[in-house]
Amino acid sequence: MKKQFIYILLGFLFIGNLSAQQTPAPKQKEAFSIEGATAHLGNGTVIENSLIMFSNGKLDFVGSANSRIARKGTIINGKGKHVYPGFIAANTSLGLAEIDAVRATRDFDEVGGYLPHIRSIIAYNAESKVVETMRPNGVLMAQITPRGGTISGTSSIVQFDAWNWEDAAMVFDDAIHINWPSSFSRGRWWLGEDAGLKPNKTYPEAVDKIVNYIKDAKNYLAGDRTPKNLPFEAMEKLLNGKQKLFVHASGEKPITDVINIFKKLNINNLVLVHAEGADKVADLIKDNNVSVIVNRAHRLPNSEDEDYDLPYRTAKILTDKGIVVGLGMEGDMERMSTRNLPFYAGTYAAYGLGKEEALKLITSNTAKILGIDNQVGTLEVGKDATLFISEGDALDMRTNIISQAFIQGRKISLETHQTKLWKRYSNKYQN
């Protein structure tokens, strides 16, 4: 019996080893020089026939290949190819769930309504097979965000080549997330009510509850803090301006209320998430220096009187108003669909935004919104060498073919479970 137990245990260890993510790349030891590629810097600038050099995980030179400067280390021929900064996925629950149908793998939603002390980072699975599939499309970083409740908890920012959540984290607890109530509700058809939209009678009460909770947290932190209240303790960084607040809200009235209420509460590090209907109050958003994380473009209009293509044009409308706009991934199949992040940006590009402006949605703009623009988001000297080389336009799924990728200067593997299966079955009928 003892031997049988040992054999079973060894079998589980073997299977677990087979299903684990690739071993993370070691720290960069040799320098790299990418020469001749078209460099998309992520800030709107494009350098044809570029030279990009990096060592010790940092970018040393970004400029023209015509520059008379000695090349460093391994030289990569980039002629005919494109170089991009690593893409950043905002507002995603990547790594917090593996299989939706298996409850034990879902760690994105905790029990309770007001949970500012819940930290998504400690539940992040660095060996997730879903996370692994992001890298072949150039998605190399993400804001890992909890879901559920009124105050869901705190997000953290990670890079996608790590042994564990401690190694993955770029920024711990970057923001607290609040799910703002809707000013409209739908009738409960199963109770015989009209299924159409109608004013939400509980909206004022729900808003007051959020406001009072924040005021109570302020009073607690200003007092002797007894008895100890962990949720209120977790609000301290937000209330002293060292942490951002991401409010998930849509509709003209909710967006207007969010901006005005938090302004009165002296919470200024505000970011709107979803913000459907933001085009109607864009001036208010701009005047209050609020950034916006928009939804994926591939969705239907919210109401019958909206243009059919409004979801595709939202990013351009807000960008033209001078608002800093990023692209989030919350929604159906969000973890698996995050690999398509560049193609969602490409859709916004096709509807008036333009390629380089659309690129900002998942590079420099998102980095600025998340507060990591001093590290990543653009190809600039001194920033992390987190970048990739594509055979063509990385926002087009037909030409987004990545040959090499680097995270903090480390050359990472682009193999996934899917690429292994593709290689396996592509040889099936060759003989």
Tab-separated table of C-alpha atoms in Angstrom:
chain	number	residue	atom	x	y	z
A	1	MET	CA	0.000	0.000	0.000
A	2	LYS	CA	2.844	2.352	0.877
A	3	LYS	CA	4.578	1.679	-2.449
A	4	GLN	CA	1.342	2.216	-4.321
A	5	PHE	CA	0.888	5.586	-2.626
A	6	ILE	CA	4.442	6.627	-3.576
A	7	TYR	CA	3.863	5.619	-7.208
A	8	ILE	CA	0.639	7.632	-7.340
A	9	LEU	CA	2.389	10.648	-5.838
A	10	LEU	CA	5.243	10.423	-8.336
A	11	GLY	CA	2.702	10.140	-11.138
A	12	PHE	CA	0.991	13.365	-10.052
A	13	LEU	CA	4.346	15.138	-9.837
A	14	PHE	CA	5.238	13.960	-13.341
A	15	ILE	CA	1.910	15.084	-14.794
A	16	GLY	CA	2.196	18.438	-13.002
A	17	ASN	CA	5.645	18.941	-14.428
A	18	LEU	CA	4.360	18.249	-17.942
A	19	SER	CA	1.553	20.783	-17.577
A	20	ALA	CA	3.665	23.558	-16.049
A	21	GLN	CA	4.683	26.676	-17.918
A	22	GLN	CA	8.153	26.885	-19.469
A	23	THR	CA	11.015	27.670	-17.133
A	24	PRO	CA	11.427	31.473	-16.937
A	25	ALA	CA	14.384	32.889	-18.826
A	26	PRO	CA	17.512	33.738	-16.799
A	27	LYS	CA	18.570	37.315	-16.181
A	28	GLN	CA	20.012	38.982	-19.278
A	29	LYS	CA	23.766	38.408	-19.546
A	30	GLU	CA	24.593	39.355	-23.128
A	31	ALA	CA	23.610	42.525	-24.957
A	32	PHE	CA	21.378	42.571	-28.048
A	33	SER	CA	21.231	44.920	-31.031
A	34	ILE	CA	18.190	44.837	-33.318
A	35	GLU	CA	19.142	46.468	-36.596
A	36	GLY	CA	17.106	47.476	-39.638
A	37	ALA	CA	13.576	46.974	-38.313
A	38	THR	CA	10.751	49.497	-38.360
A	39	ALA	CA	10.464	50.588	-34.724
A	40	HIS	CA	7.081	51.628	-33.361
A	41	LEU	CA	8.052	53.445	-30.174
A	42	GLY	CA	4.578	53.403	-28.628
A	43	ASN	CA	4.340	57.199	-28.332
A	44	GLY	CA	3.280	57.835	-31.931
A	45	THR	CA	6.812	57.929	-33.330
A	46	VAL	CA	7.980	55.457	-35.963
A	47	ILE	CA	11.646	54.963	-36.900
A	48	GLU	CA	12.323	53.298	-40.238
A	49	ASN	CA	15.594	51.357	-40.440
A	50	SER	CA	16.061	51.560	-36.679
A	51	LEU	CA	18.740	50.434	-34.265
A	52	ILE	CA	17.699	49.278	-30.806
A	53	MET	CA	20.287	48.090	-28.283
A	54	PHE	CA	19.759	46.826	-24.756
A	55	SER	CA	21.776	45.248	-21.959
A	56	ASN	CA	21.239	44.423	-18.284
A	57	GLY	CA	17.499	44.530	-18.900
A	58	LYS	CA	17.440	48.167	-20.019
A	59	LEU	CA	17.328	49.981	-23.358
A	60	ASP	CA	20.708	51.583	-24.142
A	61	PHE	CA	20.023	53.082	-27.562
A	62	VAL	CA	16.946	53.765	-29.686
A	63	GLY	CA	17.536	55.540	-32.969
A	64	SER	CA	18.496	55.224	-36.608
A	65	ALA	CA	20.594	52.339	-37.900
A	66	ASN	CA	22.571	54.978	-39.791
A	67	SER	CA	24.033	56.189	-36.500
A	68	ARG	CA	27.776	55.686	-36.206
A	69	ILE	CA	27.702	53.754	-32.999
A	70	ALA	CA	29.240	50.405	-32.138
A	71	ARG	CA	26.725	47.575	-32.042
A	72	LYS	CA	26.536	45.607	-28.799
A	73	GLY	CA	26.415	41.858	-28.272
A	74	THR	CA	24.288	39.649	-30.504
A	75	ILE	CA	23.098	41.450	-33.628
A	76	ILE	CA	19.576	40.591	-34.778
A	77	ASN	CA	18.744	41.348	-38.398
A	78	GLY	CA	15.402	43.133	-38.324
A	79	LYS	CA	15.121	44.150	-41.966
A	80	GLY	CA	11.548	43.886	-43.178
A	81	LYS	CA	10.298	43.341	-39.619
A	82	HIS	CA	8.738	45.517	-36.917
A	83	VAL	CA	9.696	46.151	-33.292
A	84	TYR	CA	7.124	47.099	-30.651
A	85	PRO	CA	7.126	47.717	-26.896
A	86	GLY	CA	5.465	44.876	-25.010
A	87	PHE	CA	1.690	45.197	-24.947
A	88	ILE	CA	-0.065	45.825	-21.612
A	89	ALA	CA	-3.515	44.426	-20.810
A	90	ALA	CA	-5.445	46.540	-18.321
A	91	ASN	CA	-8.308	45.357	-16.123
A	92	THR	CA	-8.054	41.611	-16.662
A	93	SER	CA	-8.418	38.642	-14.314
A	94	LEU	CA	-5.663	36.670	-16.048
A	95	GLY	CA	-4.043	34.127	-13.762
A	96	LEU	CA	-6.939	34.235	-11.285
A	97	ALA	CA	-8.859	31.426	-12.987
A	98	GLU	CA	-7.856	28.542	-15.208
A	99	ILE	CA	-11.035	26.639	-16.089
A	100	ASP	CA	-14.330	28.476	-15.623
A	101	ALA	CA	-16.256	25.232	-15.151
A	102	VAL	CA	-13.983	24.161	-12.262
A	103	ARG	CA	-14.799	26.231	-9.173
A	104	ALA	CA	-11.528	25.355	-7.462
A	105	THR	CA	-9.549	27.180	-10.165
A	106	ARG	CA	-11.507	30.446	-9.861
A	107	ASP	CA	-9.939	32.964	-7.483
A	108	PHE	CA	-11.112	36.268	-8.938
A	109	ASP	CA	-14.243	36.840	-6.823
A	110	GLU	CA	-14.324	36.692	-3.025
A	111	VAL	CA	-17.396	36.512	-0.793
A	112	GLY	CA	-18.539	39.893	0.465
A	113	GLY	CA	-19.373	43.367	-0.794
A	114	TYR	CA	-16.691	45.710	0.584
A	115	LEU	CA	-13.288	44.080	0.216
A	116	PRO	CA	-10.532	46.703	-0.256
A	117	HIS	CA	-8.154	44.454	1.688
A	118	ILE	CA	-8.404	41.581	-0.841
A	119	ARG	CA	-5.171	41.422	-2.873
A	120	SER	CA	-5.413	39.816	-6.289
A	121	ILE	CA	-1.651	39.334	-6.538
A	122	ILE	CA	-1.422	36.558	-3.951
A	123	ALA	CA	-3.895	34.468	-5.980
A	124	TYR	CA	-2.085	35.067	-9.282
A	125	ASN	CA	-0.890	31.841	-10.914
A	126	ALA	CA	2.366	32.539	-12.758
A	127	GLU	CA	2.231	29.047	-14.290
A	128	SER	CA	-1.214	29.467	-15.803
A	129	LYS	CA	-1.502	27.931	-19.258
A	130	VAL	CA	-3.835	30.767	-20.183
A	131	VAL	CA	-1.241	33.392	-19.255
A	132	GLU	CA	1.305	31.506	-21.326
A	133	THR	CA	-0.766	32.026	-24.487
A	134	MET	CA	-0.480	35.825	-24.260
A	135	ARG	CA	3.188	36.040	-25.208
A	136	PRO	CA	3.022	34.830	-28.842
A	137	ASN	CA	0.799	37.847	-29.619
A	138	GLY	CA	3.025	40.375	-27.856
A	139	VAL	CA	0.962	40.743	-24.662
A	140	LEU	CA	3.746	40.690	-22.086
A	141	MET	CA	2.271	42.515	-19.070
A	142	ALA	CA	-1.093	43.010	-17.391
A	143	GLN	CA	-2.998	44.595	-14.546
A	144	ILE	CA	-4.444	41.649	-12.608
A	145	THR	CA	-7.823	42.737	-11.282
A	146	PRO	CA	-10.322	41.107	-8.898
A	147	ARG	CA	-14.035	40.962	-9.651
A	148	GLY	CA	-17.290	41.010	-7.732
A	149	GLY	CA	-18.761	42.964	-4.846
A	150	THR	CA	-18.984	46.730	-4.548
A	151	ILE	CA	-15.310	47.144	-3.664
A	152	SER	CA	-13.594	44.174	-5.307
A	153	GLY	CA	-10.116	44.646	-3.820
A	154	THR	CA	-6.742	45.708	-5.177
A	155	SER	CA	-5.123	44.978	-8.510
A	156	SER	CA	-1.401	44.508	-9.184
A	157	ILE	CA	0.722	44.722	-12.330
A	158	VAL	CA	2.721	41.715	-13.514
A	159	GLN	CA	5.001	40.605	-16.313
A	160	PHE	CA	4.488	37.231	-17.966
A	161	ASP	CA	7.744	35.364	-17.413
A	162	ALA	CA	8.109	34.446	-13.763
A	163	TRP	CA	8.468	31.588	-11.305
A	164	ASN	CA	5.745	32.841	-8.953
A	165	TRP	CA	3.631	35.873	-8.118
A	166	GLU	CA	6.439	37.534	-6.165
A	167	ASP	CA	8.746	37.380	-9.194
A	168	ALA	CA	5.965	38.383	-11.592
A	169	ALA	CA	4.927	41.559	-9.784
A	170	MET	CA	6.068	44.855	-11.260
A	171	VAL	CA	3.850	46.953	-8.973
A	172	PHE	CA	2.081	45.606	-5.912
A	173	ASP	CA	-1.440	46.867	-5.151
A	174	ASP	CA	-1.524	49.655	-7.746
A	175	ALA	CA	-5.247	50.435	-7.383
A	176	ILE	CA	-8.497	49.733	-5.563
A	177	HIS	CA	-11.481	48.803	-7.741
A	178	ILE	CA	-15.078	49.899	-7.127
A	179	ASN	CA	-18.094	48.635	-9.073
A	180	TRP	CA	-20.414	51.633	-9.249
A	181	PRO	CA	-24.168	50.921	-9.256
A	182	SER	CA	-26.193	51.498	-12.406
A	183	SER	CA	-28.783	54.275	-12.503
A	184	PHE	CA	-31.042	51.979	-14.522
A	185	SER	CA	-32.258	48.433	-13.952
A	186	ARG	CA	-34.104	45.827	-15.969
A	187	GLY	CA	-37.402	44.322	-14.878
A	188	ARG	CA	-37.419	40.778	-13.565
A	189	TRP	CA	-39.306	39.040	-16.355
A	190	TRP	CA	-39.540	35.813	-14.347
A	191	LEU	CA	-41.734	37.731	-11.875
A	192	GLY	CA	-43.912	39.133	-14.627
A	193	GLU	CA	-42.225	42.568	-14.629
A	194	ASP	CA	-41.506	44.546	-17.794
A	195	ALA	CA	-38.031	43.444	-18.954
A	196	GLY	CA	-37.178	46.893	-20.311
A	197	LEU	CA	-34.880	49.479	-18.742
A	198	LYS	CA	-36.262	51.679	-15.978
A	199	PRO	CA	-34.762	54.007	-13.335
A	200	ASN	CA	-33.033	52.098	-10.551
A	201	LYS	CA	-34.887	53.101	-7.378
A	202	THR	CA	-32.082	51.780	-5.166
A	203	TYR	CA	-29.368	53.811	-6.947
A	204	PRO	CA	-29.236	56.730	-4.435
A	205	GLU	CA	-29.100	54.330	-1.493
A	206	ALA	CA	-26.279	52.294	-3.099
A	207	VAL	CA	-24.278	55.461	-3.812
A	208	ASP	CA	-24.763	56.726	-0.248
A	209	LYS	CA	-23.510	53.406	1.086
A	210	ILE	CA	-20.243	53.740	-0.892
A	211	VAL	CA	-19.759	57.363	0.210
A	212	ASN	CA	-20.435	56.547	3.863
A	213	TYR	CA	-18.037	53.604	3.737
A	214	ILE	CA	-15.234	55.868	2.505
A	215	LYS	CA	-16.061	58.507	5.132
A	216	ASP	CA	-16.027	55.843	7.852
A	217	ALA	CA	-12.628	54.671	6.603
A	218	LYS	CA	-11.320	58.268	6.784
A	219	ASN	CA	-12.604	58.688	10.322
A	220	TYR	CA	-11.089	55.378	11.381
A	221	LEU	CA	-7.669	56.236	9.915
A	222	ALA	CA	-7.736	59.664	11.571
A	223	GLY	CA	-8.547	58.128	14.957
A	224	ASP	CA	-6.817	55.648	17.259
A	225	ARG	CA	-7.646	52.739	14.911
A	226	THR	CA	-9.171	50.512	17.564
A	227	PRO	CA	-10.464	47.945	17.224
A	228	LYS	CA	-8.329	47.089	14.205
A	229	ASN	CA	-10.276	47.138	10.928
A	230	LEU	CA	-8.369	45.504	8.071
A	231	PRO	CA	-10.630	46.770	5.242
A	232	PHE	CA	-10.283	50.358	6.483
A	233	GLU	CA	-6.523	49.908	6.915
A	234	ALA	CA	-6.364	48.853	3.256
A	235	MET	CA	-7.915	52.188	2.220
A	236	GLU	CA	-5.049	54.263	3.647
A	237	LYS	CA	-2.884	54.436	0.531
A	238	LEU	CA	-5.866	55.453	-1.568
A	239	LEU	CA	-6.961	58.160	0.850
A	240	ASN	CA	-3.477	59.672	1.170
A	241	GLY	CA	-3.053	59.839	-2.607
A	242	LYS	CA	-0.510	57.023	-3.022
A	243	GLN	CA	-2.874	54.612	-4.744
A	244	LYS	CA	-5.259	54.938	-7.687
A	245	LEU	CA	-8.989	54.331	-7.695
A	246	PHE	CA	-10.485	52.493	-10.665
A	247	VAL	CA	-14.251	52.956	-10.771
A	248	HIS	CA	-16.156	50.608	-13.063
A	249	ALA	CA	-19.087	52.747	-14.182
A	250	SER	CA	-21.190	53.386	-17.282
A	251	GLY	CA	-23.890	55.898	-18.169
A	252	GLU	CA	-23.979	59.697	-18.112
A	253	LYS	CA	-25.371	60.049	-14.597
A	254	PRO	CA	-23.104	57.421	-12.926
A	255	ILE	CA	-19.989	58.871	-14.612
A	256	THR	CA	-20.970	62.404	-13.608
A	257	ASP	CA	-21.703	61.290	-10.043
A	258	VAL	CA	-18.417	59.395	-9.784
A	259	ILE	CA	-16.362	62.416	-10.831
A	260	ASN	CA	-18.220	64.910	-8.632
A	261	ILE	CA	-18.483	62.687	-5.557
A	262	PHE	CA	-14.834	61.630	-5.461
A	263	LYS	CA	-13.757	65.195	-6.119
A	264	LYS	CA	-15.627	66.206	-2.945
A	265	LEU	CA	-13.968	63.308	-1.113
A	266	ASN	CA	-10.529	64.600	-2.248
A	267	ILE	CA	-9.760	61.413	-4.154
A	268	ASN	CA	-8.052	62.625	-7.308
A	269	ASN	CA	-6.214	59.554	-8.662
A	270	LEU	CA	-9.351	58.479	-10.492
A	271	VAL	CA	-9.674	56.204	-13.531
A	272	LEU	CA	-12.983	55.303	-15.185
A	273	VAL	CA	-13.365	51.722	-16.391
A	274	HIS	CA	-15.878	50.764	-19.115
A	275	ALA	CA	-17.304	54.322	-19.133
A	276	GLU	CA	-19.917	53.538	-21.787
A	277	GLY	CA	-21.631	56.842	-22.476
A	278	ALA	CA	-18.430	58.758	-21.736
A	279	ASP	CA	-18.652	60.423	-25.144
A	280	LYS	CA	-21.662	62.392	-23.862
A	281	VAL	CA	-19.769	63.799	-20.854
A	282	ALA	CA	-16.277	63.872	-22.372
A	283	ASP	CA	-15.685	67.531	-21.444
A	284	LEU	CA	-16.352	66.797	-17.771
A	285	ILE	CA	-13.924	63.858	-17.875
A	286	LYS	CA	-11.235	65.929	-19.571
A	287	ASP	CA	-11.672	68.947	-17.281
A	288	ASN	CA	-11.150	66.736	-14.226
A	289	ASN	CA	-8.067	65.009	-15.669
A	290	VAL	CA	-9.680	61.578	-15.482
A	291	SER	CA	-8.362	58.727	-17.638
A	292	VAL	CA	-10.549	56.042	-19.188
A	293	ILE	CA	-10.120	52.304	-19.744
A	294	VAL	CA	-12.532	51.484	-22.574
A	295	ASN	CA	-14.056	48.104	-23.328
A	296	ARG	CA	-13.279	45.909	-26.294
A	297	ALA	CA	-14.673	47.339	-29.523
A	298	HIS	CA	-16.368	44.089	-30.551
A	299	ARG	CA	-19.741	44.700	-28.887
A	300	LEU	CA	-23.199	45.992	-29.644
A	301	PRO	CA	-24.460	49.529	-28.931
A	302	ASN	CA	-26.120	49.936	-25.534
A	303	SER	CA	-29.348	51.469	-26.759
A	304	GLU	CA	-31.514	51.674	-29.856
A	305	ASP	CA	-30.707	55.339	-30.513
A	306	GLU	CA	-26.915	54.854	-30.625
A	307	ASP	CA	-25.023	54.570	-33.902
A	308	TYR	CA	-24.365	50.956	-34.830
A	309	ASP	CA	-20.616	51.624	-34.975
A	310	LEU	CA	-20.336	53.780	-31.837
A	311	PRO	CA	-18.494	51.033	-29.875
A	312	TYR	CA	-15.859	51.016	-32.631
A	313	ARG	CA	-15.428	54.799	-32.575
A	314	THR	CA	-15.461	55.424	-28.818
A	315	ALA	CA	-11.672	55.440	-28.445
A	316	LYS	CA	-11.283	58.058	-31.184
A	317	ILE	CA	-14.041	60.275	-29.778
A	318	LEU	CA	-12.438	60.328	-26.328
A	319	THR	CA	-8.885	60.650	-27.681
A	320	ASP	CA	-9.900	63.629	-29.834
A	321	LYS	CA	-11.169	65.290	-26.652
A	322	GLY	CA	-7.694	64.985	-25.145
A	323	ILE	CA	-8.546	62.161	-22.727
A	324	VAL	CA	-5.905	59.511	-22.011
A	325	VAL	CA	-7.501	56.243	-23.122
A	326	GLY	CA	-6.388	52.658	-22.491
A	327	LEU	CA	-7.947	49.327	-23.458
A	328	GLY	CA	-9.329	46.874	-20.904
A	329	MET	CA	-10.379	43.246	-21.203
A	330	GLU	CA	-13.219	42.653	-18.731
A	331	GLY	CA	-16.160	40.725	-20.166
A	332	ASP	CA	-17.070	37.384	-21.700
A	333	MET	CA	-14.183	34.938	-22.017
A	334	GLU	CA	-11.897	37.732	-20.848
A	335	ARG	CA	-8.935	35.621	-19.798
A	336	MET	CA	-8.746	33.599	-22.998
A	337	SER	CA	-9.602	36.629	-25.157
A	338	THR	CA	-6.841	38.790	-23.710
A	339	ARG	CA	-4.462	37.236	-26.239
A	340	ASN	CA	-6.454	39.185	-28.852
A	341	LEU	CA	-5.686	42.528	-27.190
A	342	PRO	CA	-3.695	43.900	-30.173
A	343	PHE	CA	-6.481	42.997	-32.580
A	344	TYR	CA	-9.069	44.870	-30.522
A	345	ALA	CA	-6.744	47.877	-30.706
A	346	GLY	CA	-6.512	47.251	-34.443
A	347	THR	CA	-10.293	47.535	-34.712
A	348	TYR	CA	-10.167	50.968	-33.073
A	349	ALA	CA	-7.403	51.862	-35.536
A	350	ALA	CA	-9.636	50.908	-38.462
A	351	TYR	CA	-12.430	53.155	-37.197
A	352	GLY	CA	-10.585	56.442	-37.366
A	353	LEU	CA	-8.021	56.283	-34.603
A	354	GLY	CA	-5.073	55.318	-36.799
A	355	LYS	CA	-2.414	52.657	-36.199
A	356	GLU	CA	0.029	54.561	-33.983
A	357	GLU	CA	-2.706	56.148	-31.852
A	358	ALA	CA	-4.377	52.752	-31.464
A	359	LEU	CA	-1.014	51.307	-30.437
A	360	LYS	CA	-0.958	53.787	-27.537
A	361	LEU	CA	-4.123	52.163	-26.151
A	362	ILE	CA	-2.073	49.090	-25.192
A	363	THR	CA	1.365	50.671	-24.679
A	364	SER	CA	2.120	54.247	-23.551
A	365	ASN	CA	-1.420	55.270	-22.574
A	366	THR	CA	-2.037	52.171	-20.493
A	367	ALA	CA	1.404	52.500	-18.908
A	368	LYS	CA	0.600	56.101	-17.969
A	369	ILE	CA	-2.812	55.183	-16.553
A	370	LEU	CA	-1.286	52.363	-14.485
A	371	GLY	CA	1.601	54.553	-13.312
A	372	ILE	CA	4.357	52.425	-14.874
A	373	ASP	CA	5.282	54.742	-17.752
A	374	ASN	CA	8.711	55.319	-16.211
A	375	GLN	CA	9.435	51.607	-16.742
A	376	VAL	CA	7.568	50.414	-19.822
A	377	GLY	CA	5.094	51.445	-22.510
A	378	THR	CA	7.526	53.008	-24.973
A	379	LEU	CA	10.888	52.191	-26.506
A	380	GLU	CA	13.046	54.804	-24.790
A	381	VAL	CA	16.548	54.739	-23.359
A	382	GLY	CA	16.550	53.784	-19.699
A	383	LYS	CA	13.274	51.885	-19.749
A	384	ASP	CA	12.888	48.122	-19.437
A	385	ALA	CA	13.835	46.146	-22.517
A	386	THR	CA	10.360	44.612	-22.734
A	387	LEU	CA	9.688	44.359	-26.451
A	388	PHE	CA	9.138	41.994	-29.355
A	389	ILE	CA	9.865	41.562	-33.057
A	390	SER	CA	6.957	40.905	-35.417
A	391	GLU	CA	7.065	39.814	-39.040
A	392	GLY	CA	4.468	42.490	-39.826
A	393	ASP	CA	1.811	44.768	-38.350
A	394	ALA	CA	1.236	43.559	-34.795
A	395	LEU	CA	-2.314	44.980	-34.700
A	396	ASP	CA	-3.353	42.773	-37.623
A	397	MET	CA	-3.923	39.104	-36.852
A	398	ARG	CA	-2.812	38.179	-40.372
A	399	THR	CA	0.687	39.608	-39.879
A	400	ASN	CA	1.161	39.463	-36.100
A	401	ILE	CA	3.778	36.712	-36.310
A	402	ILE	CA	6.260	37.162	-33.500
A	403	SER	CA	9.728	35.739	-33.945
A	404	GLN	CA	11.416	36.945	-30.742
A	405	ALA	CA	10.286	38.574	-27.503
A	406	PHE	CA	12.086	39.967	-24.478
A	407	ILE	CA	10.915	40.816	-20.979
A	408	GLN	CA	13.328	43.021	-19.023
A	409	GLY	CA	16.013	42.008	-21.501
A	410	ARG	CA	15.438	38.277	-21.041
A	411	LYS	CA	14.722	36.374	-24.237
A	412	ILE	CA	11.551	34.451	-23.456
A	413	SER	CA	9.980	31.323	-24.880
A	414	LEU	CA	7.061	31.728	-27.273
A	415	GLU	CA	5.995	28.102	-26.962
A	416	THR	CA	2.551	27.333	-25.562
A	417	HIS	CA	0.286	24.315	-25.319
A	418	GLN	CA	-1.371	25.503	-28.536
A	419	THR	CA	1.853	25.929	-30.510
A	420	LYS	CA	2.967	22.454	-29.461
A	421	LEU	CA	-0.294	20.964	-30.672
A	422	TRP	CA	-0.070	22.943	-33.918
A	423	LYS	CA	3.415	21.603	-34.618
A	424	ARG	CA	2.372	18.096	-33.695
A	425	TYR	CA	-0.698	17.928	-35.927
A	426	SER	CA	0.754	19.965	-38.813
A	427	ASN	CA	3.037	16.994	-39.451
A	428	LYS	CA	0.209	14.448	-39.369
A	429	TYR	CA	-0.458	14.326	-43.115
A	430	GLN	CA	3.016	15.104	-44.463
A	431	ASN	CA	3.976	11.467	-44.966
